[in-house]
Coordinates of C-alpha atoms and ligand atoms in Angstrom, one line a residue:
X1 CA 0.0 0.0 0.0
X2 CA 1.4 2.9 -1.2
X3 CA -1.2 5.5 -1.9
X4 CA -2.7 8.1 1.2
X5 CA -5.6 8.6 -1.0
X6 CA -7.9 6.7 -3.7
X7 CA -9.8 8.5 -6.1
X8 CA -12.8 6.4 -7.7
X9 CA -15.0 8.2 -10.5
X10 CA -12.4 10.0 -13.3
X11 CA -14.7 12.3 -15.1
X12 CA -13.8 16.0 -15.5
X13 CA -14.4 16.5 -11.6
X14 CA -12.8 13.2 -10.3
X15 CA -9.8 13.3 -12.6
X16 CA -9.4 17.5 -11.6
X17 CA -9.4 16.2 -8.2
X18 CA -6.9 13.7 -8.5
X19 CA -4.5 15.8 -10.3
X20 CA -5.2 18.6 -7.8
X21 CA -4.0 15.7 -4.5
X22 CA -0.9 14.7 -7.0
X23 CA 0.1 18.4 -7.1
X24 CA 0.1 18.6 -3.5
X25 CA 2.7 15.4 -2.9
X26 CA 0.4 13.2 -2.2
X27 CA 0.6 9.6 -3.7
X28 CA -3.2 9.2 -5.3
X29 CA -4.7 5.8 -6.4
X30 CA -7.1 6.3 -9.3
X31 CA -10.3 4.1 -10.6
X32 CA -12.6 4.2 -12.7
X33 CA -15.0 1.8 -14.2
X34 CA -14.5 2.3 -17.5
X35 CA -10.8 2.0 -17.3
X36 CA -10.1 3.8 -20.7
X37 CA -11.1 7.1 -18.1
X38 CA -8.3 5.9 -15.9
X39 CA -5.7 5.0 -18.7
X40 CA -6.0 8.7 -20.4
X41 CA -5.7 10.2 -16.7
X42 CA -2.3 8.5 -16.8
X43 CA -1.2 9.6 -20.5
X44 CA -2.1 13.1 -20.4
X45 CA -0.5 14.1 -16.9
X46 CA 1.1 11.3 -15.2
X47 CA 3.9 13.2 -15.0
X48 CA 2.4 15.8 -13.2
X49 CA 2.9 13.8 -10.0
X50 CA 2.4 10.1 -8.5
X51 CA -0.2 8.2 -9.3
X52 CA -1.2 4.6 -8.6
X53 CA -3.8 2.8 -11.4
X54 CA -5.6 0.3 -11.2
X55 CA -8.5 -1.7 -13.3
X56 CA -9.9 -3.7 -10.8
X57 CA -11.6 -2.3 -7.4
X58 CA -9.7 -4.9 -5.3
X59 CA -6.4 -3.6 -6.7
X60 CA -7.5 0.1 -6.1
X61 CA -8.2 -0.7 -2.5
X62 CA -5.2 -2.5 -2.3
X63 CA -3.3 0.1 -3.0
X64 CA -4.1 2.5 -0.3
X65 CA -2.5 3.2 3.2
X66 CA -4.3 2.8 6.7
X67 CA -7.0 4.2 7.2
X68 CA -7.8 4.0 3.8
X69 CA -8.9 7.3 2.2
X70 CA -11.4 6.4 -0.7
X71 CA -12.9 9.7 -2.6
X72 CA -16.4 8.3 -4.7
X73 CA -16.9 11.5 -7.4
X74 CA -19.3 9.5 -9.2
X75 CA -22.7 10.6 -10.7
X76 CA -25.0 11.4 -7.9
X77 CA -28.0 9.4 -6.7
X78 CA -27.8 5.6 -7.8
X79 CA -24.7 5.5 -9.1
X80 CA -23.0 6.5 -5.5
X81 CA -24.9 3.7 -4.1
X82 CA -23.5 1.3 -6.6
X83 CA -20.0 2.2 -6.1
X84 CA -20.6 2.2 -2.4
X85 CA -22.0 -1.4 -2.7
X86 CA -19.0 -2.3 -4.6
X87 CA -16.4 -0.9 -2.0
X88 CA -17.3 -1.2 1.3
X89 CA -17.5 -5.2 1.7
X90 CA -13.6 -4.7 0.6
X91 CA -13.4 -2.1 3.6
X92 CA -11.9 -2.4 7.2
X93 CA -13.1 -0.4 9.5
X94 CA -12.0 2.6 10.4
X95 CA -11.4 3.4 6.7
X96 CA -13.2 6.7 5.2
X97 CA -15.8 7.0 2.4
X98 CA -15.7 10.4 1.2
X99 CA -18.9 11.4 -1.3
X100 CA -17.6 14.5 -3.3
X101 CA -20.8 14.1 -5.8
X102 CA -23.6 16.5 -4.8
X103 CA -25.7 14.1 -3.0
X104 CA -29.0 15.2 -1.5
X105 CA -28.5 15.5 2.1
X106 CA -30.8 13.4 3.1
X107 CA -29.0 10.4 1.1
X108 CA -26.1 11.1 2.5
X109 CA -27.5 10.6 5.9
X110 CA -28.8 7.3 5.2
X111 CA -25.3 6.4 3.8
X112 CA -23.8 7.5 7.1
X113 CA -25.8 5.5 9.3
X114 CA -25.5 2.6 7.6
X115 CA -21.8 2.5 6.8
X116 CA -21.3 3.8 10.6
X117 CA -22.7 0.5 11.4
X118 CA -19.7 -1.5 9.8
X119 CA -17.7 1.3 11.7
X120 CA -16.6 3.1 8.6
X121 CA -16.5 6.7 8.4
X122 CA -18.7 8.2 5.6
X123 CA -18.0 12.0 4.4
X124 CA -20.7 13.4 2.4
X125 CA -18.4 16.4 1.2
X126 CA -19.4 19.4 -0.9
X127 CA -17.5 20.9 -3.4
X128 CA -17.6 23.7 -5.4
X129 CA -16.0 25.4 -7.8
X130 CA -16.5 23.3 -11.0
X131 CA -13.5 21.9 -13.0
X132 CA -11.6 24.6 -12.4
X133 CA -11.8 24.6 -8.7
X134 CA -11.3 20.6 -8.6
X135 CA -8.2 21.2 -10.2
X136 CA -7.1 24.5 -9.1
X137 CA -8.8 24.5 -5.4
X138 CA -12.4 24.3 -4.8
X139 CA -14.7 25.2 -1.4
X140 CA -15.0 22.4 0.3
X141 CA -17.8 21.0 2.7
X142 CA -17.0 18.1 4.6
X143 CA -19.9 16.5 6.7
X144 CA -19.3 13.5 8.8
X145 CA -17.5 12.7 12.6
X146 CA -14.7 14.8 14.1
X147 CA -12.9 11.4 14.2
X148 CA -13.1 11.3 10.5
X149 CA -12.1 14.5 9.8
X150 CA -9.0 14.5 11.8
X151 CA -7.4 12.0 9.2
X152 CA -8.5 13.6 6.3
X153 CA -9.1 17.5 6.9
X154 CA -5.8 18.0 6.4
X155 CA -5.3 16.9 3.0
X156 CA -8.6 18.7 2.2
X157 CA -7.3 21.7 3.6
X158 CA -4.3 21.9 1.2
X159 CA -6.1 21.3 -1.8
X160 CA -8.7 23.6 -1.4
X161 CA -8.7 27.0 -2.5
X162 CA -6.9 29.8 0.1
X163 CA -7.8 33.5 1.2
X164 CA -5.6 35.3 3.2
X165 CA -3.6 31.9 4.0
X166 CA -6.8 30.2 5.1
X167 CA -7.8 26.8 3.7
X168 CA -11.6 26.9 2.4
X169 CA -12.4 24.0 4.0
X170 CA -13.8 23.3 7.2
X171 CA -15.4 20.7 9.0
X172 CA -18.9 21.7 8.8
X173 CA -21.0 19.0 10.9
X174 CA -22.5 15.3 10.9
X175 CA -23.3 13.2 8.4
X176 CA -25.3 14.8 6.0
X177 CA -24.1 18.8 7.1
X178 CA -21.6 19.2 4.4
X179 CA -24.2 18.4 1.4
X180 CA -26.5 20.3 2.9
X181 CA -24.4 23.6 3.0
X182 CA -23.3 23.4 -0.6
X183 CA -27.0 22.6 -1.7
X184 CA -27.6 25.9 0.2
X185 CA -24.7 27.6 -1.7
X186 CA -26.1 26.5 -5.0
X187 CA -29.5 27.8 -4.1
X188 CA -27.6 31.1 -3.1
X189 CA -26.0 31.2 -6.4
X190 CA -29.4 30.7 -8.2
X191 CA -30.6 34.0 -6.3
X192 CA -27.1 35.6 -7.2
X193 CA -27.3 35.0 -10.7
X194 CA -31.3 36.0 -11.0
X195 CA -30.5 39.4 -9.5
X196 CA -28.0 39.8 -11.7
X197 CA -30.0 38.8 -14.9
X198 CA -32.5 40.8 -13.7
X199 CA -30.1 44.0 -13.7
X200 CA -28.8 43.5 -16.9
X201 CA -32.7 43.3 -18.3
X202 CA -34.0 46.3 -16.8
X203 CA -30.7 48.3 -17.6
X204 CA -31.1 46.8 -21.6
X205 CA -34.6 47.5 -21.6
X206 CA -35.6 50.3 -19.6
X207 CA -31.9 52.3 -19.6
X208 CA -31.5 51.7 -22.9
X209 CA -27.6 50.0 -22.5
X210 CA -26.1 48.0 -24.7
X211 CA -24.6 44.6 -23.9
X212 CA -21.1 46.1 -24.7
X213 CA -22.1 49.1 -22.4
X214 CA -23.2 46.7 -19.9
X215 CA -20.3 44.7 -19.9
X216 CA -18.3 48.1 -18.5
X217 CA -21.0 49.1 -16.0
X218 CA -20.5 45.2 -14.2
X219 CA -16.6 45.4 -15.0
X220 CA -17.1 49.0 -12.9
X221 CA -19.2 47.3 -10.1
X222 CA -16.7 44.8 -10.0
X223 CA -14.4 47.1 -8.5
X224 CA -17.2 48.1 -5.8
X225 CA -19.6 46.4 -3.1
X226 CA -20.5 44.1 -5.7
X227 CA -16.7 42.6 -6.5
X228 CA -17.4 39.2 -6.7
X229 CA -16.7 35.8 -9.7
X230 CA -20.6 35.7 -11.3
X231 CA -20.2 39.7 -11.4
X232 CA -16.6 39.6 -13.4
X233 CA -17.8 36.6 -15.4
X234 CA -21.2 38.7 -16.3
X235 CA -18.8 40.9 -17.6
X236 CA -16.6 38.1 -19.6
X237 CA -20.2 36.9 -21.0
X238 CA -21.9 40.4 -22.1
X239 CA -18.5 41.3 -23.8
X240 CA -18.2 38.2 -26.0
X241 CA -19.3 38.9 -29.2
X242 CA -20.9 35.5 -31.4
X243 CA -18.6 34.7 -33.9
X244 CA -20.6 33.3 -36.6
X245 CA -23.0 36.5 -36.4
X246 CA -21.3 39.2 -35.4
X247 CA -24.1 39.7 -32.4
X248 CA -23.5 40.2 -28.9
X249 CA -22.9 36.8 -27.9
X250 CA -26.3 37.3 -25.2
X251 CA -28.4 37.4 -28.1
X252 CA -27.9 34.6 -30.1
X253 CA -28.5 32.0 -26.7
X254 CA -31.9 30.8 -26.7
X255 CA -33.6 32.5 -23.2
X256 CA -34.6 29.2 -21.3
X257 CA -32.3 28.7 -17.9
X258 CA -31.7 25.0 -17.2
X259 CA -31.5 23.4 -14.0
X260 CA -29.7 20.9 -12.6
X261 CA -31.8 20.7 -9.2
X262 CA -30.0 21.5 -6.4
X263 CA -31.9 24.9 -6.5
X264 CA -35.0 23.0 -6.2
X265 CA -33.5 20.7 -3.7
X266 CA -33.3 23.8 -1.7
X267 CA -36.4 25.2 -2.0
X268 CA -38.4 21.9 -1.5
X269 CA -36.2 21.7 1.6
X270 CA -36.7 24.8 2.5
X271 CA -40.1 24.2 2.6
X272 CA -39.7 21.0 4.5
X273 CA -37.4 22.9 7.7
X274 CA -39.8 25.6 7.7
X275 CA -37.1 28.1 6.6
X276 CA -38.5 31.1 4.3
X277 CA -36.3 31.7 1.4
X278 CA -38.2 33.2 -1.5
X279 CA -35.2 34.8 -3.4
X280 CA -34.1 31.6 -3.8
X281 CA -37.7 30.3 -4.6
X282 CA -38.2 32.9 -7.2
X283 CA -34.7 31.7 -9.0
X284 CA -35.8 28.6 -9.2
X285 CA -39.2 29.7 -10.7
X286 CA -37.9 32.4 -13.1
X287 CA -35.9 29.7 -15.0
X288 CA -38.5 27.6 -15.0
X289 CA -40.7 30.0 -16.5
X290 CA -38.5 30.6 -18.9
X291 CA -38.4 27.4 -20.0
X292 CA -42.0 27.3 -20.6
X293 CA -42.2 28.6 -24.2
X294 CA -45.7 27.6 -24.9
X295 CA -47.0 29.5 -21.6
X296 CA -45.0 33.0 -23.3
X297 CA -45.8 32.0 -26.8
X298 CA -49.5 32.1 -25.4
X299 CA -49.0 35.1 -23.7
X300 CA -47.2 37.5 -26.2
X301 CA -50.1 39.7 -27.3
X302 CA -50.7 40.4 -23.4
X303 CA -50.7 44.8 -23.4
X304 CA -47.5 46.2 -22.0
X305 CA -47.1 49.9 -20.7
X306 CA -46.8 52.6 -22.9
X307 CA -44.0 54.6 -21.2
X308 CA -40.7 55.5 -23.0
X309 CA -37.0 53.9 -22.0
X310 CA -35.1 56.2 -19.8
X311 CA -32.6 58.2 -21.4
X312 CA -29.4 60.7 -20.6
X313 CA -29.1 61.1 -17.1
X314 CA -32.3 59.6 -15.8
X315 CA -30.7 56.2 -17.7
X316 CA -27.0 56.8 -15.3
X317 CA -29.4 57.5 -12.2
X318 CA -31.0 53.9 -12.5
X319 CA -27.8 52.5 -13.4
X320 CA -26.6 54.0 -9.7
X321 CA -30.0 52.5 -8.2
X322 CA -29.6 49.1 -9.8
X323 CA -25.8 49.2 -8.0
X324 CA -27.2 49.4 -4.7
X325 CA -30.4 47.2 -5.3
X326 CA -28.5 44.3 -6.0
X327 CA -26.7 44.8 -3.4
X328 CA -29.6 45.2 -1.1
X329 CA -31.4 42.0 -2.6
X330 CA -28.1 39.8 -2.1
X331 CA -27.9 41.2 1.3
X332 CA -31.5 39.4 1.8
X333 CA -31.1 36.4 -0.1
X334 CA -27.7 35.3 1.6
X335 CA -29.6 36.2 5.2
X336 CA -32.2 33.8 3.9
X337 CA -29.7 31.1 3.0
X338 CA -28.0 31.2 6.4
X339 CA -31.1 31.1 8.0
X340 CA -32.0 28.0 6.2
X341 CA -28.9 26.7 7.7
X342 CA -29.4 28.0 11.2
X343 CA -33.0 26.0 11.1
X344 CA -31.7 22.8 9.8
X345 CA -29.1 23.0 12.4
X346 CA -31.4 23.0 14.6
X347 CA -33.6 20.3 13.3
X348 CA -30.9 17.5 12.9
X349 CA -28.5 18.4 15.4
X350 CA -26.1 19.4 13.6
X351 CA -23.3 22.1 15.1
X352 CA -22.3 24.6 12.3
X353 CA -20.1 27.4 12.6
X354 CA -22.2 29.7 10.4
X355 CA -19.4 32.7 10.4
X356 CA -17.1 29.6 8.8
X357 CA -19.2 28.8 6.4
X358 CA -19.2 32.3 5.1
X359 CA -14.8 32.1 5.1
X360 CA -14.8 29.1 3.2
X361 CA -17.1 30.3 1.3
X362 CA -14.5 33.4 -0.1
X363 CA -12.9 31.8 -2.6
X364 CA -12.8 28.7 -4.7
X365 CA -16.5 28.3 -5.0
X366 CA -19.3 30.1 -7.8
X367 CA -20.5 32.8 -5.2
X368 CA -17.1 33.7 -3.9
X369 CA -16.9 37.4 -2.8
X370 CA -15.0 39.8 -1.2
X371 CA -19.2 40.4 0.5
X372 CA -18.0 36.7 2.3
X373 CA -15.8 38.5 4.9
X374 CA -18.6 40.8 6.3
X375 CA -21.1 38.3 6.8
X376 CA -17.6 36.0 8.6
X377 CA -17.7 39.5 10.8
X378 CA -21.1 39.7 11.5
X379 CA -21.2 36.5 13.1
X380 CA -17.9 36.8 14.6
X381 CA -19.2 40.1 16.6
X382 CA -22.2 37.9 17.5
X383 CA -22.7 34.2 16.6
X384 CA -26.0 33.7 17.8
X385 CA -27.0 36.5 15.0
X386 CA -30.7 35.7 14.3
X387 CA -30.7 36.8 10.9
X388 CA -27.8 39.0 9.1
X389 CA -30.2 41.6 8.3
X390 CA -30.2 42.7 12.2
X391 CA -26.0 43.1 11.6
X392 CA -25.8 46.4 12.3
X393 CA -23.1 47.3 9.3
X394 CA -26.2 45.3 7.2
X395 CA -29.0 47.6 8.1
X396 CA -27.2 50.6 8.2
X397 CA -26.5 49.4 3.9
X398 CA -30.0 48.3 3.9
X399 CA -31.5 51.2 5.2
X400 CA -28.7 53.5 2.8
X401 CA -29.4 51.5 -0.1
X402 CA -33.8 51.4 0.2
X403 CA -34.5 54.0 -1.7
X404 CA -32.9 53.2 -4.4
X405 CA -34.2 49.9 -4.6
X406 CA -37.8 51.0 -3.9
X407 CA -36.8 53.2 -7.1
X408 CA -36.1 50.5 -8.9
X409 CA -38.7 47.8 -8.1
X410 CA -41.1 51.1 -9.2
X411 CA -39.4 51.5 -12.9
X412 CA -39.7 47.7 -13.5
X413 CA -43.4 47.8 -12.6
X414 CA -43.5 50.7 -14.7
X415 CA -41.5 49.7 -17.3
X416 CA -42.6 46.1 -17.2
X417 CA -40.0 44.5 -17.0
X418 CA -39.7 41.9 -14.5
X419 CA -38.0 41.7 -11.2
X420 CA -39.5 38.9 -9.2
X421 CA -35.5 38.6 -7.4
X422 CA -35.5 42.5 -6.7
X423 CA -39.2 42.8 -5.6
X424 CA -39.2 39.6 -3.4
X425 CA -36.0 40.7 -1.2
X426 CA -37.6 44.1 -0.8
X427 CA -41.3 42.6 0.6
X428 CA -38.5 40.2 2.9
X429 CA -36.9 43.6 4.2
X430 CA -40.2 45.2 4.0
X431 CA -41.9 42.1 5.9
X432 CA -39.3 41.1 8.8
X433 CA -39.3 45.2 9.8
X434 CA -43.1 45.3 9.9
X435 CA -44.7 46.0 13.5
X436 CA -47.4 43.9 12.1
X437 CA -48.1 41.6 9.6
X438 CA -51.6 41.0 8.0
X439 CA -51.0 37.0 9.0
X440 CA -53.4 38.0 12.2
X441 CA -56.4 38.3 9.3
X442 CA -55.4 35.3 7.6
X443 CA -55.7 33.5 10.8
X444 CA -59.4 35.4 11.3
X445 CA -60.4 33.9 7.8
X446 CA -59.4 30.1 9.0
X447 CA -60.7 30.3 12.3
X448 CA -64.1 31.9 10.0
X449 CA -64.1 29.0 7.7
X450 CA -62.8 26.3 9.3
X451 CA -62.2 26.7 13.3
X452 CA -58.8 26.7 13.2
X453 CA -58.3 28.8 16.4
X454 CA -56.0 31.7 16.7
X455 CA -54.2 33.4 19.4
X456 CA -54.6 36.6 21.1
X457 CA -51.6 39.4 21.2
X458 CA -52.9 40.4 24.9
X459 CA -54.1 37.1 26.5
X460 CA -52.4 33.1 27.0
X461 CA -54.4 30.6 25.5
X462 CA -56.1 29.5 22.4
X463 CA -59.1 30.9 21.1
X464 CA -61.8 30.2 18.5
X465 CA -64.8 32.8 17.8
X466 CA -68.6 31.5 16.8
X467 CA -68.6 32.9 13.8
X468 CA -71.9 31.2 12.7
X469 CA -73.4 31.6 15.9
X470 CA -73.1 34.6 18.0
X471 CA -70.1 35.6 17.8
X472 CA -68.3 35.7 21.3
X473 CA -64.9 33.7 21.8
X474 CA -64.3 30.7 23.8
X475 CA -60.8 29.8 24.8
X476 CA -59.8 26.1 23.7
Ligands
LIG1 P1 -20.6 12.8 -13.9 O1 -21.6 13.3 -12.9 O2 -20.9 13.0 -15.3 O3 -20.4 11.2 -13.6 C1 -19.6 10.4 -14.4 C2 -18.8 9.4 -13.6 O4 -19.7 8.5 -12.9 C3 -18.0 8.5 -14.5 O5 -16.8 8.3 -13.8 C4 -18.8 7.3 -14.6 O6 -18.1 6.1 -14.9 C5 -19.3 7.2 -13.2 N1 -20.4 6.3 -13.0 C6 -21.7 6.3 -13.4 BR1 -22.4 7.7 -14.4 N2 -22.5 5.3 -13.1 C7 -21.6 4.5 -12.4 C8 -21.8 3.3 -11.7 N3 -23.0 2.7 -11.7 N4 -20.7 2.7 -11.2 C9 -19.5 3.3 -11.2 N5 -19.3 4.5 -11.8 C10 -20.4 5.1 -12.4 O7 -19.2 13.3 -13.5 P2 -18.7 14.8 -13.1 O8 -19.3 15.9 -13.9 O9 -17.2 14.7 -13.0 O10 -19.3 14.9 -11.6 C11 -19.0 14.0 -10.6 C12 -19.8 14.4 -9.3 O11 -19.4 15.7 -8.9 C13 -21.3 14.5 -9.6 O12 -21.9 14.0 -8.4 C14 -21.5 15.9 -9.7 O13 -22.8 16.3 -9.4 C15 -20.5 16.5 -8.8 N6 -20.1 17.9 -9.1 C16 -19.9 18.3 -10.4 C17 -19.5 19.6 -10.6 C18 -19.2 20.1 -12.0 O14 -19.0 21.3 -12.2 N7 -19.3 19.2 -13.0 C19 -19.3 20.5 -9.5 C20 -19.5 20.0 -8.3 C21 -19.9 18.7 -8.0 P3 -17.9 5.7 -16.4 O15 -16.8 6.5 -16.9 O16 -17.6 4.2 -16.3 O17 -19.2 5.9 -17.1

């Protein structure tokens, strides 16, 4: 046994991952059922460090030191359970089964349990970052026991990306915490990239810019409050002109967002933890809609407003407004993120260190941003922060920013042009400030039609009124 770690699963993301461990020094065995995968690892970069091949699983295992270190970067969903099935009866324990595939959470805790029972260590392990970051250092996630992450955080440390000298990687809980947080990230990254869509549309559309003009007004905000990778690569992308046409390349792509799912993942389990995250819901819904071309091919001869574009400096001023709205609106839909974290803590135990998700979360991974650091320092000054927006550096930029986001959301109504990311993180804001909510005459109409009961704001107790009868209140 010669290798400290086994890589299992070469495709773009295994094969970057192995290359990334072999540039560190370590000694890597590599697998892959379709050995052709693991023979062209080999070929093409063999010589950038030390690999150890092998065709045949037992050979693979074989091959690696005590406690054996086995990474599974297969396709996600039946696939991991097939290579799982394959492996572990060739397992001691003690070993470690780290998941890198972006496993549902709740797969990875049954995965836990049950190789826990044979006393191996499972790691469901987030990682983002895409190719790039596999090869060059992704954010890594890592869920699972403390035990199990003493013998392997290390090496996930050094390959992951670095800010300021710090690894982004960190040991975020129990079994299934680490797929959890970066199904949360990719939900956040959904929200990040409508808000940004949604800026470029209403500054096309209703300012009158033109892709190429665009491009320089994100390559500006790239320098400011906004500096982040999906900002500089919205630049990269409205620059690029198509070669075949001539067109700005954002015109010749047909306008229906796919999906992979782990946005929906998050907003079905959102939905199931009881965690509110509608900038993330309304992501996940504007791609779908716009996917749905026989719903907008129905629809086309709906009336529009009548009002002209903006123009000279009214056209700058909503540039300036759209600046700080986005800012605003990712200011609520990373509070509703963490939340959804802070709740599923809560509800299966686990014990995250929500101002370390935010530091590993600074570089390596899609939403990285220099924005990171303030949220690590808002729950630094106080980790028991109910919700960022209560920071008091965030509502001090919330409050600057408002009305030039209520300016906004007005134009797009007015313009109409839509902004369901923009307008949904402004009812949040609006909606978590309110002294009241109009829930209390919700709860009137289902006590009305159906007895549901309600409760009082000046008395204990449960009450129901006779609404068909006479209508005085009895406690329940
Ligand atoms: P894919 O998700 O395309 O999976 C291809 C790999 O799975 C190949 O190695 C394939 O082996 C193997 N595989 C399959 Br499919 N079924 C198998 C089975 N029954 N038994 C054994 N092996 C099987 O690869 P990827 O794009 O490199 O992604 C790997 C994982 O990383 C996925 O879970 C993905 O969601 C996750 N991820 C991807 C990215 C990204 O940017 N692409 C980012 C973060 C995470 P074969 O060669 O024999 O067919």
């Amino acid at each position: 046994a010669s290798a400290s770690i086994g890589v299992t699963g070469l495709a773009v993301m295994g094969s970057n991952l192995a290359r990334n461990f072999a540039r560190h020094g370590y000694t890597v065995a590599v697998h892959n059922r379709t050995p052709t995968r693991t023979r062209s690892l080999i070929e093409e970069f063999g010589n950038e460090g030390s690999f150890v091949p092998a065709e045949k699983p037992a050979d693979f295992v074989a091959s690696l030191e005590r406690p054996r270190r086995l990474v599974v970067m297969v396709k996600a969903g039946e696939p991991t359970d097939a290579v799982i099935d394959e492996f572990v009866p060739l397992l001691d324990p003690g070993d470690i089964v780290i998941d890198g595939g972006n496993a549902h959470f709740q797969d990875t805790r049954r995965r836990e349990a049950a190789l826990r029972e044979r006393g191996i260590h499972f790691v469901g392990t987030g990682i983002s970052g895409g190719e790039e970051g596999a090869l060059h250092g992704p954010s890594i996630m890592p869920g699972g026991s403390a035990e199990a992450y003493a013998a392997l955080g290390p090496m996930l440390e050094k390959i992951s990306a670095h800010v300021d000298g710090e690894p982004c990687c960190t040991h975020i809980g129990a079994d299934g915490a680490g797929h959890f947080v970066k199904m949360v990230h990719n939900g956040i990254e959904y929200a990040d990239m409508q808000l940004i869509a949604e800026a470029y549309d209403l500054l096309r559309r209703a300012a009158g810019k033109t892709p190429a003009q665009l491009a320089e007004i994100f390559r500006r905000w790239n320098t400011g409050m906004l500096n982040s990778y999906l900002i500089e690569i919205t630049a990269e992308v409205l620059a690029h002109t198509d070669q075949d046409t001539g067109k700005p390349f954002v015109d010749i792509v047909a306008d229906a967002a796919e999906q992979k799912g782990t946005g929906r993942w998050t907003v079905q389990i959102a939905l199931d933890v009881g965690a509110p995250v509608p900038g993330i819901a309304e992501a996940v819904f504007a791609r779908s809609l716009s996917g749905h071309t026989e719903l907008r091919a129905a629809a086309r001869q709906l009336s529009g407003p009548q009002g002209p574009a903006l123009t000279g400096a009214d056209a700058d001023r909503l540039v300036d407004r759209v600046e700080q709205a986005l800012y605003a609106s990712k200011i609520v839909s990373y509070a509703q993120g963490w939340n959804m974290i802070q709740a599923a803590a809560d509800q299966f135990g686990w014990d995250i260190d929500l101002g370390s998700v935010a530091k590993i979360w600074r570089g390596g991974c899609i939403i990285r941003a220099g924005f990171l650091d303030e949220i690590r320092s808002a729950y630094a000054a106080n980790p028991a922060l109910p919700t960022l927006l209560a920071d008091e550096r965030f509502a001090r930029q919330l409050g600057e920013a408002q009305d030039a986001w209520r300016a906004v959301v007005t134009t797009a109504a007015q313009q109409g042009i839509p902004t369901p990311g923009f307008s949904s993180a402004l009812a949040y804001y609006d909606a978590l400030r309110a002294d009241r909510l109009p829930a209390a005459l919700i709860q009137g109409l289902r006590d009305f039609f159906g007895a549901h009961t309600y409760l009082r704001t000046d008395r204990e107790g449960v009450f129901h009124t006779e609404w068909s009868g006479d209508r005085s209140e009895t406690r329940k």
